[in-house]
Coordinates of C-alpha atoms in Angstrom, one line a residue:
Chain A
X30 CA 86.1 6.3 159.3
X31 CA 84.8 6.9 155.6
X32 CA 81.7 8.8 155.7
X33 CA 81.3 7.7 152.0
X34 CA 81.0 4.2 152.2
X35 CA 77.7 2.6 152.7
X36 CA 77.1 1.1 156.2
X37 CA 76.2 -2.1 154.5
X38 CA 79.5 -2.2 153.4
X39 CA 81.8 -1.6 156.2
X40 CA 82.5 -4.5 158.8
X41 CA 81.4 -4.7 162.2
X42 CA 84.7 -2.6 163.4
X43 CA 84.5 -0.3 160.9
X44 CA 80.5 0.6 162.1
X45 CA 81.8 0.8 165.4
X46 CA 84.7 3.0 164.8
X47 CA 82.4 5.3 162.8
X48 CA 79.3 5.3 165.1
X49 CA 82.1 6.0 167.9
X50 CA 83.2 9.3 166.0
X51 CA 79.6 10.7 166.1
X52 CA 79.3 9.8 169.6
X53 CA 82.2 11.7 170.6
X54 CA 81.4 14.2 168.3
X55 CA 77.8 15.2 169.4
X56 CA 78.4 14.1 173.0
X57 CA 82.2 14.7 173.9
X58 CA 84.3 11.8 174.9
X59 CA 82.9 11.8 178.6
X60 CA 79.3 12.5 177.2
X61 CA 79.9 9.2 174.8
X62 CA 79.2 5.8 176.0
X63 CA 79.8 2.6 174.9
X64 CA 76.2 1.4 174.7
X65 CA 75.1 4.3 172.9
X66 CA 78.1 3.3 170.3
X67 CA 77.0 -0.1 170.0
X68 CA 73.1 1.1 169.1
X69 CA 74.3 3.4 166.7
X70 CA 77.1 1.0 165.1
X71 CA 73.8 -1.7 165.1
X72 CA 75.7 -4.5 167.4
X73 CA 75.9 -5.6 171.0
X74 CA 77.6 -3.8 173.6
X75 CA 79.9 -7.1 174.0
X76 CA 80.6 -7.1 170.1
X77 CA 81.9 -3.6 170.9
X78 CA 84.3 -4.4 173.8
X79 CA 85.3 -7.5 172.0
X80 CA 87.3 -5.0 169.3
X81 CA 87.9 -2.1 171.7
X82 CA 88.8 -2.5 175.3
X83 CA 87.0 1.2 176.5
X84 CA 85.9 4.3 175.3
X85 CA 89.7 5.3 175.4
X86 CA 91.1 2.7 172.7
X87 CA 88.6 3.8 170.8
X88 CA 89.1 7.4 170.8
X89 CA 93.0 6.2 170.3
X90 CA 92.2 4.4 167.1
X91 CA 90.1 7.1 165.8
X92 CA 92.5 9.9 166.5
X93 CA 95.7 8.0 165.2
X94 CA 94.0 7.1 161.8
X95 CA 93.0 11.1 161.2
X96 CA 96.8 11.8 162.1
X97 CA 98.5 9.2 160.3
X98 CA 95.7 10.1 157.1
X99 CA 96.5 13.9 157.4
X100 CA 100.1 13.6 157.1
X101 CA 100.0 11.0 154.1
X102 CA 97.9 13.7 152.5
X103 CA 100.5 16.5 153.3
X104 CA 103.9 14.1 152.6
X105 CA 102.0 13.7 149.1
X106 CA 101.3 17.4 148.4
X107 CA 105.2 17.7 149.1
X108 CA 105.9 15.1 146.5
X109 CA 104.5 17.3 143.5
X110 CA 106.1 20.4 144.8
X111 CA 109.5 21.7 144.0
X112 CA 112.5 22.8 145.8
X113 CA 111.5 26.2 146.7
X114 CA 110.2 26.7 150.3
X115 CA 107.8 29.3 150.0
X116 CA 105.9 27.0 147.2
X117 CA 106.4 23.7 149.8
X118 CA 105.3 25.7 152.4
X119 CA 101.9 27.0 150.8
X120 CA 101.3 23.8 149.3
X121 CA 101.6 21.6 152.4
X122 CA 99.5 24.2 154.3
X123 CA 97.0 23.6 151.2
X124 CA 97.2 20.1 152.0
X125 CA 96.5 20.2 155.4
X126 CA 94.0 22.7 155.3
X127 CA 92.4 20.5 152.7
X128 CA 92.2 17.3 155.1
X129 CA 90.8 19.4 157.9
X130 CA 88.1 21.0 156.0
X131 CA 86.4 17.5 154.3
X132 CA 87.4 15.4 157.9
X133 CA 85.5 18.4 160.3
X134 CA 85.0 15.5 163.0
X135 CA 88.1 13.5 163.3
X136 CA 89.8 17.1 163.4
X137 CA 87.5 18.7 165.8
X138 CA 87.1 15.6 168.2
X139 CA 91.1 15.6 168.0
X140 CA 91.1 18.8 169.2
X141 CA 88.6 18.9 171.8
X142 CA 89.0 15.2 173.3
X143 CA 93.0 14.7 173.3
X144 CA 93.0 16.3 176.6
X145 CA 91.1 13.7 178.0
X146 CA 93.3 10.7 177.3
X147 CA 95.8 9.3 179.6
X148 CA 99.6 10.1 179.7
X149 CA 100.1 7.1 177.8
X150 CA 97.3 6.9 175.3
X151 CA 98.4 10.7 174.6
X152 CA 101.6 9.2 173.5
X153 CA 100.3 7.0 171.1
X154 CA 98.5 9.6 169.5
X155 CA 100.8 12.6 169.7
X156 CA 103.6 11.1 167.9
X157 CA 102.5 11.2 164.4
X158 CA 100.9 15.0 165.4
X159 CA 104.8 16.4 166.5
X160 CA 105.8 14.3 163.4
X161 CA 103.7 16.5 161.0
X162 CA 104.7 19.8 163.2
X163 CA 108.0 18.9 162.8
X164 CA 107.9 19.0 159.1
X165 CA 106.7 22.1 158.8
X166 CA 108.9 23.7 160.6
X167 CA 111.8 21.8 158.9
X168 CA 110.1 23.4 155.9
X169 CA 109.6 27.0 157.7
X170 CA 113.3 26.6 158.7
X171 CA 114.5 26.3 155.3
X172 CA 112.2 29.1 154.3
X173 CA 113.6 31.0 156.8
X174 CA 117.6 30.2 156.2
X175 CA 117.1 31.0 152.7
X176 CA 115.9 34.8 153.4
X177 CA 112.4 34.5 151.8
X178 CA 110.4 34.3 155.4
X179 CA 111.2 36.7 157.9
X180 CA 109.0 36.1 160.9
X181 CA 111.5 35.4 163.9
X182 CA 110.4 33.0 166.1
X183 CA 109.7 30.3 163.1
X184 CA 108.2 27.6 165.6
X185 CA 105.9 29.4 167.1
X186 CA 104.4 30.7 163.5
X187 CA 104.5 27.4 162.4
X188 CA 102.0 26.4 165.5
X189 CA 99.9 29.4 164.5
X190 CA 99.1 28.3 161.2
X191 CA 98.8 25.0 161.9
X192 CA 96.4 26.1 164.9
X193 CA 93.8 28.5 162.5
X194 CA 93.8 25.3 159.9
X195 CA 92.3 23.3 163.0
X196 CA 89.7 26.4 163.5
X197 CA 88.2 25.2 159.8
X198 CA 85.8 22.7 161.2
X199 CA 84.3 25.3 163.0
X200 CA 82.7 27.5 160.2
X201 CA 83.0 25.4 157.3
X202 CA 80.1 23.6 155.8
X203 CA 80.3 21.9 152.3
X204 CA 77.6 23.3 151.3
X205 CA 78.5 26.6 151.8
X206 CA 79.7 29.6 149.3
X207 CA 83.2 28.2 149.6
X208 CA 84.6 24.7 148.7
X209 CA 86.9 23.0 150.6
X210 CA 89.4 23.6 147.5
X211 CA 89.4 27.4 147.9
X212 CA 89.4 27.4 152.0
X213 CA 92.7 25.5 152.1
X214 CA 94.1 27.8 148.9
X215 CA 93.2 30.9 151.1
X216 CA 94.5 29.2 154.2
X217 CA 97.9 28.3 152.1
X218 CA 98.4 32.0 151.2
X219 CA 98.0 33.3 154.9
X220 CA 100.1 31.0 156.1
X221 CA 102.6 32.1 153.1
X222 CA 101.5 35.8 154.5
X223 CA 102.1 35.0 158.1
X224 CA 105.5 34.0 157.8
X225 CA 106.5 37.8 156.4
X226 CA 107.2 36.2 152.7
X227 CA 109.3 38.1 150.6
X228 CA 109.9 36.8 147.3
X229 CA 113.5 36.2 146.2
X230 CA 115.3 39.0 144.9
X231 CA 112.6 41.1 146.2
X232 CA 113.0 44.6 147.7
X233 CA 110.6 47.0 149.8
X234 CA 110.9 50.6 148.9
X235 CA 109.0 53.5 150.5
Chain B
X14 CA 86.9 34.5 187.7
X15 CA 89.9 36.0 189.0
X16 CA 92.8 33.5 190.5
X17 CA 94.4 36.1 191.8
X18 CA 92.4 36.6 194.8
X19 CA 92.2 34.8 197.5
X20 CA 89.7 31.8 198.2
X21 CA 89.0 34.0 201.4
X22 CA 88.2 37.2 199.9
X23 CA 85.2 35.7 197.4
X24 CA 82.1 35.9 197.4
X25 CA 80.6 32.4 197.4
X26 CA 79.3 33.2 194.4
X27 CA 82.5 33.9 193.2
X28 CA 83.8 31.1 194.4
X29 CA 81.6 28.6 193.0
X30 CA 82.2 30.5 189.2
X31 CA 85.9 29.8 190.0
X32 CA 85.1 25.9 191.0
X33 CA 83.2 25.5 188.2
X34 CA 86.3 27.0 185.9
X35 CA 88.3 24.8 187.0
X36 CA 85.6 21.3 186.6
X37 CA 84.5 22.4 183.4
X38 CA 88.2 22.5 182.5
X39 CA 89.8 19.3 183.9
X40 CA 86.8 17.1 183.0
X41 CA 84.4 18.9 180.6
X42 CA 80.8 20.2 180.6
X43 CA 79.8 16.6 180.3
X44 CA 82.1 15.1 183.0
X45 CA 81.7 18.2 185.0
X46 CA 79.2 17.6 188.2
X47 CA 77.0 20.2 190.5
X48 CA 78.2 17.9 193.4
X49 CA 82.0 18.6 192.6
X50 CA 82.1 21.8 192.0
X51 CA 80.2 22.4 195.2
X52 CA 83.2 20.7 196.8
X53 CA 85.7 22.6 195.2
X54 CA 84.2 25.7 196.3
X55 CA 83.6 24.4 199.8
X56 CA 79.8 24.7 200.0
X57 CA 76.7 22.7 199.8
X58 CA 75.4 21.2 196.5
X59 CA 71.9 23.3 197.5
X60 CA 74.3 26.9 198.0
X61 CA 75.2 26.0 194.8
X62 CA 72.1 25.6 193.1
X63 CA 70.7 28.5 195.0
X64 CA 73.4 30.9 192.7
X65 CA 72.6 28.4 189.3
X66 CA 70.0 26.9 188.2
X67 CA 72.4 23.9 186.6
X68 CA 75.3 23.3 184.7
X69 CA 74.4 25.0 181.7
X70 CA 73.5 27.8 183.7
X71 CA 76.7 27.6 185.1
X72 CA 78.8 27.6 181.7
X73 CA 76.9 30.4 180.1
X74 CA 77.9 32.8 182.9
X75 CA 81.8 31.8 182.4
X76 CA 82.0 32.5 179.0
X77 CA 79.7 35.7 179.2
X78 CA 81.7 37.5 181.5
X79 CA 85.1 36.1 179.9
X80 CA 83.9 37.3 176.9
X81 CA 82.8 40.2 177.7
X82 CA 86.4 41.2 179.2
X83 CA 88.3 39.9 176.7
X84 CA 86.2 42.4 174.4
X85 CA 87.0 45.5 176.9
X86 CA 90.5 44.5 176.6
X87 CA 90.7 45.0 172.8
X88 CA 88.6 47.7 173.1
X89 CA 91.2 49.6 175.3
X90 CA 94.0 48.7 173.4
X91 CA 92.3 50.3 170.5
X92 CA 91.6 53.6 172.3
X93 CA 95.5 54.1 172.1
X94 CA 95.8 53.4 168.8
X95 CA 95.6 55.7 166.4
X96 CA 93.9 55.8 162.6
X97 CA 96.4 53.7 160.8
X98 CA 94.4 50.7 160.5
X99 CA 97.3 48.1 160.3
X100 CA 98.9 49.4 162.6
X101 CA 95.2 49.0 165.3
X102 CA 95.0 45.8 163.5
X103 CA 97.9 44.8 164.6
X104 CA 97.4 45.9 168.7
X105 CA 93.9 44.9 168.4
X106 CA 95.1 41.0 167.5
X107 CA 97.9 41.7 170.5
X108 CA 95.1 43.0 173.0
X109 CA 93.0 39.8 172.2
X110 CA 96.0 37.1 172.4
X111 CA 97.0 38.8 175.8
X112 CA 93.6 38.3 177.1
X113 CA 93.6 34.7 175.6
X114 CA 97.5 33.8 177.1
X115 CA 96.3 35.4 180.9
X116 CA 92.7 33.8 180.9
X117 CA 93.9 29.9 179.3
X118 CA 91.0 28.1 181.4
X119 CA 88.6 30.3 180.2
X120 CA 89.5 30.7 176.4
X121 CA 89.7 26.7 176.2
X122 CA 86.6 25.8 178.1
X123 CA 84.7 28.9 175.8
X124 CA 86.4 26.8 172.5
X125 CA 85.7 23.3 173.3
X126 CA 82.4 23.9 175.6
X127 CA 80.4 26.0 174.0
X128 CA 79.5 23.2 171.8
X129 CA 77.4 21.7 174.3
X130 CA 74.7 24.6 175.8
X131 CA 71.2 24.3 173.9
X132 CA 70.5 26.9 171.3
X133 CA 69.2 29.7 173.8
X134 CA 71.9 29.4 175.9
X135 CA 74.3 29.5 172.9
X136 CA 72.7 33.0 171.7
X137 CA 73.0 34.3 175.2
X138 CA 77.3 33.8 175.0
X139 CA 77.7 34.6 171.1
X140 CA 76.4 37.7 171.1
X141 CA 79.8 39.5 173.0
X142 CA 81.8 37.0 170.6
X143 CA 80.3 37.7 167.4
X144 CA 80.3 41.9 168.4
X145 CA 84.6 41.4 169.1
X146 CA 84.5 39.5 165.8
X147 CA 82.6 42.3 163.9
X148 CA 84.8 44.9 165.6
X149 CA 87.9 43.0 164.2
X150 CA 86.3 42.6 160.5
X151 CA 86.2 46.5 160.4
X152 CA 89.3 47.0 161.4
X153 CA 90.7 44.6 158.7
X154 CA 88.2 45.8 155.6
X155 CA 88.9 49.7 156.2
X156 CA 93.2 48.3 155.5
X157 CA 91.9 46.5 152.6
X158 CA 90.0 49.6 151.6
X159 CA 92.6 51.5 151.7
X160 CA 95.0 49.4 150.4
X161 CA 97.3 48.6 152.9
X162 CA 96.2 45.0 153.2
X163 CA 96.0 42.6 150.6
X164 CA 93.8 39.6 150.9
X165 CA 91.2 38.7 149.1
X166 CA 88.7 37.3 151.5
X167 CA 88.9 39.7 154.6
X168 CA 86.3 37.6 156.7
X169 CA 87.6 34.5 156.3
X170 CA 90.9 35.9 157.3
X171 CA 89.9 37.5 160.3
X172 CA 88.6 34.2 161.6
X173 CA 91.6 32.3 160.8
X174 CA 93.8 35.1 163.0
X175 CA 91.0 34.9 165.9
X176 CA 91.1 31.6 165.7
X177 CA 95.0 31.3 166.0
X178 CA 94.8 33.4 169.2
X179 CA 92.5 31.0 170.4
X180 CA 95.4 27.9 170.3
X181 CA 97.9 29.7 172.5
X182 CA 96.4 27.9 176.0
X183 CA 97.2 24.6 174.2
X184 CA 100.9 25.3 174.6
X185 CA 101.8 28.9 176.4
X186 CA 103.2 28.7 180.2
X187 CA 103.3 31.6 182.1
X188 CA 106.8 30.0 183.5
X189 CA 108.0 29.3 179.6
X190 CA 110.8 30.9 177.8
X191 CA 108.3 33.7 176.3
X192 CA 106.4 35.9 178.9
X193 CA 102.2 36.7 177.5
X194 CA 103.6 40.1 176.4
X195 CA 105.9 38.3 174.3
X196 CA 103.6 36.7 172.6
X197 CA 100.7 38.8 172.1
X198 CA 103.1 41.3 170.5
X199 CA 104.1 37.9 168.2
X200 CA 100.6 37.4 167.2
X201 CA 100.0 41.2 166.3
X202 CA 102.9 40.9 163.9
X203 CA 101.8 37.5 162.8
X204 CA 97.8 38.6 162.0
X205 CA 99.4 41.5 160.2
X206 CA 101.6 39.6 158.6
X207 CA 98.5 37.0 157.7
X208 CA 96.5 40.3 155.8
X209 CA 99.2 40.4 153.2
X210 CA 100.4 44.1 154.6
X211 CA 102.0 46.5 152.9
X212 CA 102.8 49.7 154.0
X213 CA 101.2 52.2 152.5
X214 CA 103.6 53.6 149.4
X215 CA 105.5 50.8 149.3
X216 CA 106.0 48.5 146.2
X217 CA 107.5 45.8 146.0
X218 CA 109.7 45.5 143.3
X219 CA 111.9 42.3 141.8

């Protein structure tokens, strides 16, 4: 799944999981076939199916590795922020943002290809997905109780923001006039926008 | 296009549009077949072809005319709306998530099908989305202009608030506890929210 290491490097699964992710990528997951996967990944079709059983584990594994990755990355942006929620809130947005942004094709497949797993496979992706959605609406919450965001329907902000971060992939490019560093700042201060932030101790006057 | 007539009343035209909507949506452009959708729409693969020339053909003229209504939409809402740009900011944002909560099938097969039409075709659909994009970026600079919004990067956020409209089919039900009205109205407040608003003579003091 690491675009940075060498192909020479990575075992036979790993080359398969990857080639798998452009496959999906450029073709869609019922565009993407297992043959193609094993020409790209440079191994037989049968070394393929001897690690994943159909197209579907192996859109499975991919998208539960980009989850499980994305929330590590945003559970460790928490750890270095302090208490107050507004700050958690824009940093974990950061964080998020962040892992979109350099990971355009796990996010994008996840997005466009989920649909087409079964009702179990779904599960087995989906649960660390409501896992990350649920922290950051614990964190929105708290925001929330505490008087500093004032939006009203917290959940459904919450899957705003974390909607437009999904859009990154879309527009990005690394080598355009923004790094991925700035895009997930700016995408950490709408999101601190969005929810109607007012700092503590605040006041609007006309 | 429109599910609200009857299969009776359409043109077979019309009908084979709709078929296609609904094949492009359950399976994608890739799993999606001539042969189905002629089934769907009750008529011969060769009636079908006789309207489009294939798939693609098929795909551009979804997301044209969807496109092109969603932009009327926004365009009407605007016509009520009066100078105060935040304020059409915020109803032009609550036009376009209407359009994007009553049309779901057509938003999502325009996000994650688009992807697949050849360059030509691509131009032929973009052009309506890239005009409602432009029309949203002036709304958004002449606020920051004249101060009433406060980001720094007005482009970039007037992406991230299309693109959050563009999430709500992934979740909204017309029978769920918030009608479209509901949340197109959320959305306005959220995008306005997003642009760091501040009414104009306000300060914000601590």
């Amino acid at each position: 799944m690491n675009s940075r290491s060498s192909s020479a490097q990575m075992s036979v699964r790993d080359r398969i999981v990857e080639a798998a992710l452009d496959e999906f990528f450029a073709s869609g997951f019922h565009g993407a076939n297992m043959r193609s996967i094993a020409k790209i990944a440079g191994c037989s079709a049968a070394n393929v199916y001897n690690h994943f059983e159909n197209k579907s584990a192996l859109l499975v594994e991919i998208l539960r590795v980009a989850s499980d990755e994305q929330f590590t990355a945003t559970r460790n942006a928490l750890r270095k922020a302090g208490a107050d929620p507004a700050e958690r809130w824009r940093l974990a947005v950061a964080a998020h943002a962040h892992f979109v942004a350099t990971h355009p094709r796990e996010c994008l497949v996840a997005n466009t290809e989920l649909r087409y797993l079964d009702e179990i496979d779904r599960k087995r992706v989906v649960g660390s997905r409501d896992a990350q959605e649920q922290l950051f609406v614990e964190i929105a919450t708290k925001g929330s109780e505490q008087g500093v965001f004032s939006v009203g329907r917290v959940s459904e902000a919450v899957t705003a923001v974390l909607t437009m971060c999904s859009g990154i992939p879309l527009w990005f490019r690394p080598d355009g006039p923004l790094s991925a560093r700035e895009v997930a700042d700016d995408y950490g201060d709408f999101a601190l926008n969005l929810m109607g932030f007012r700092p503590a101790g605040a006041e609007i006057t006309r």
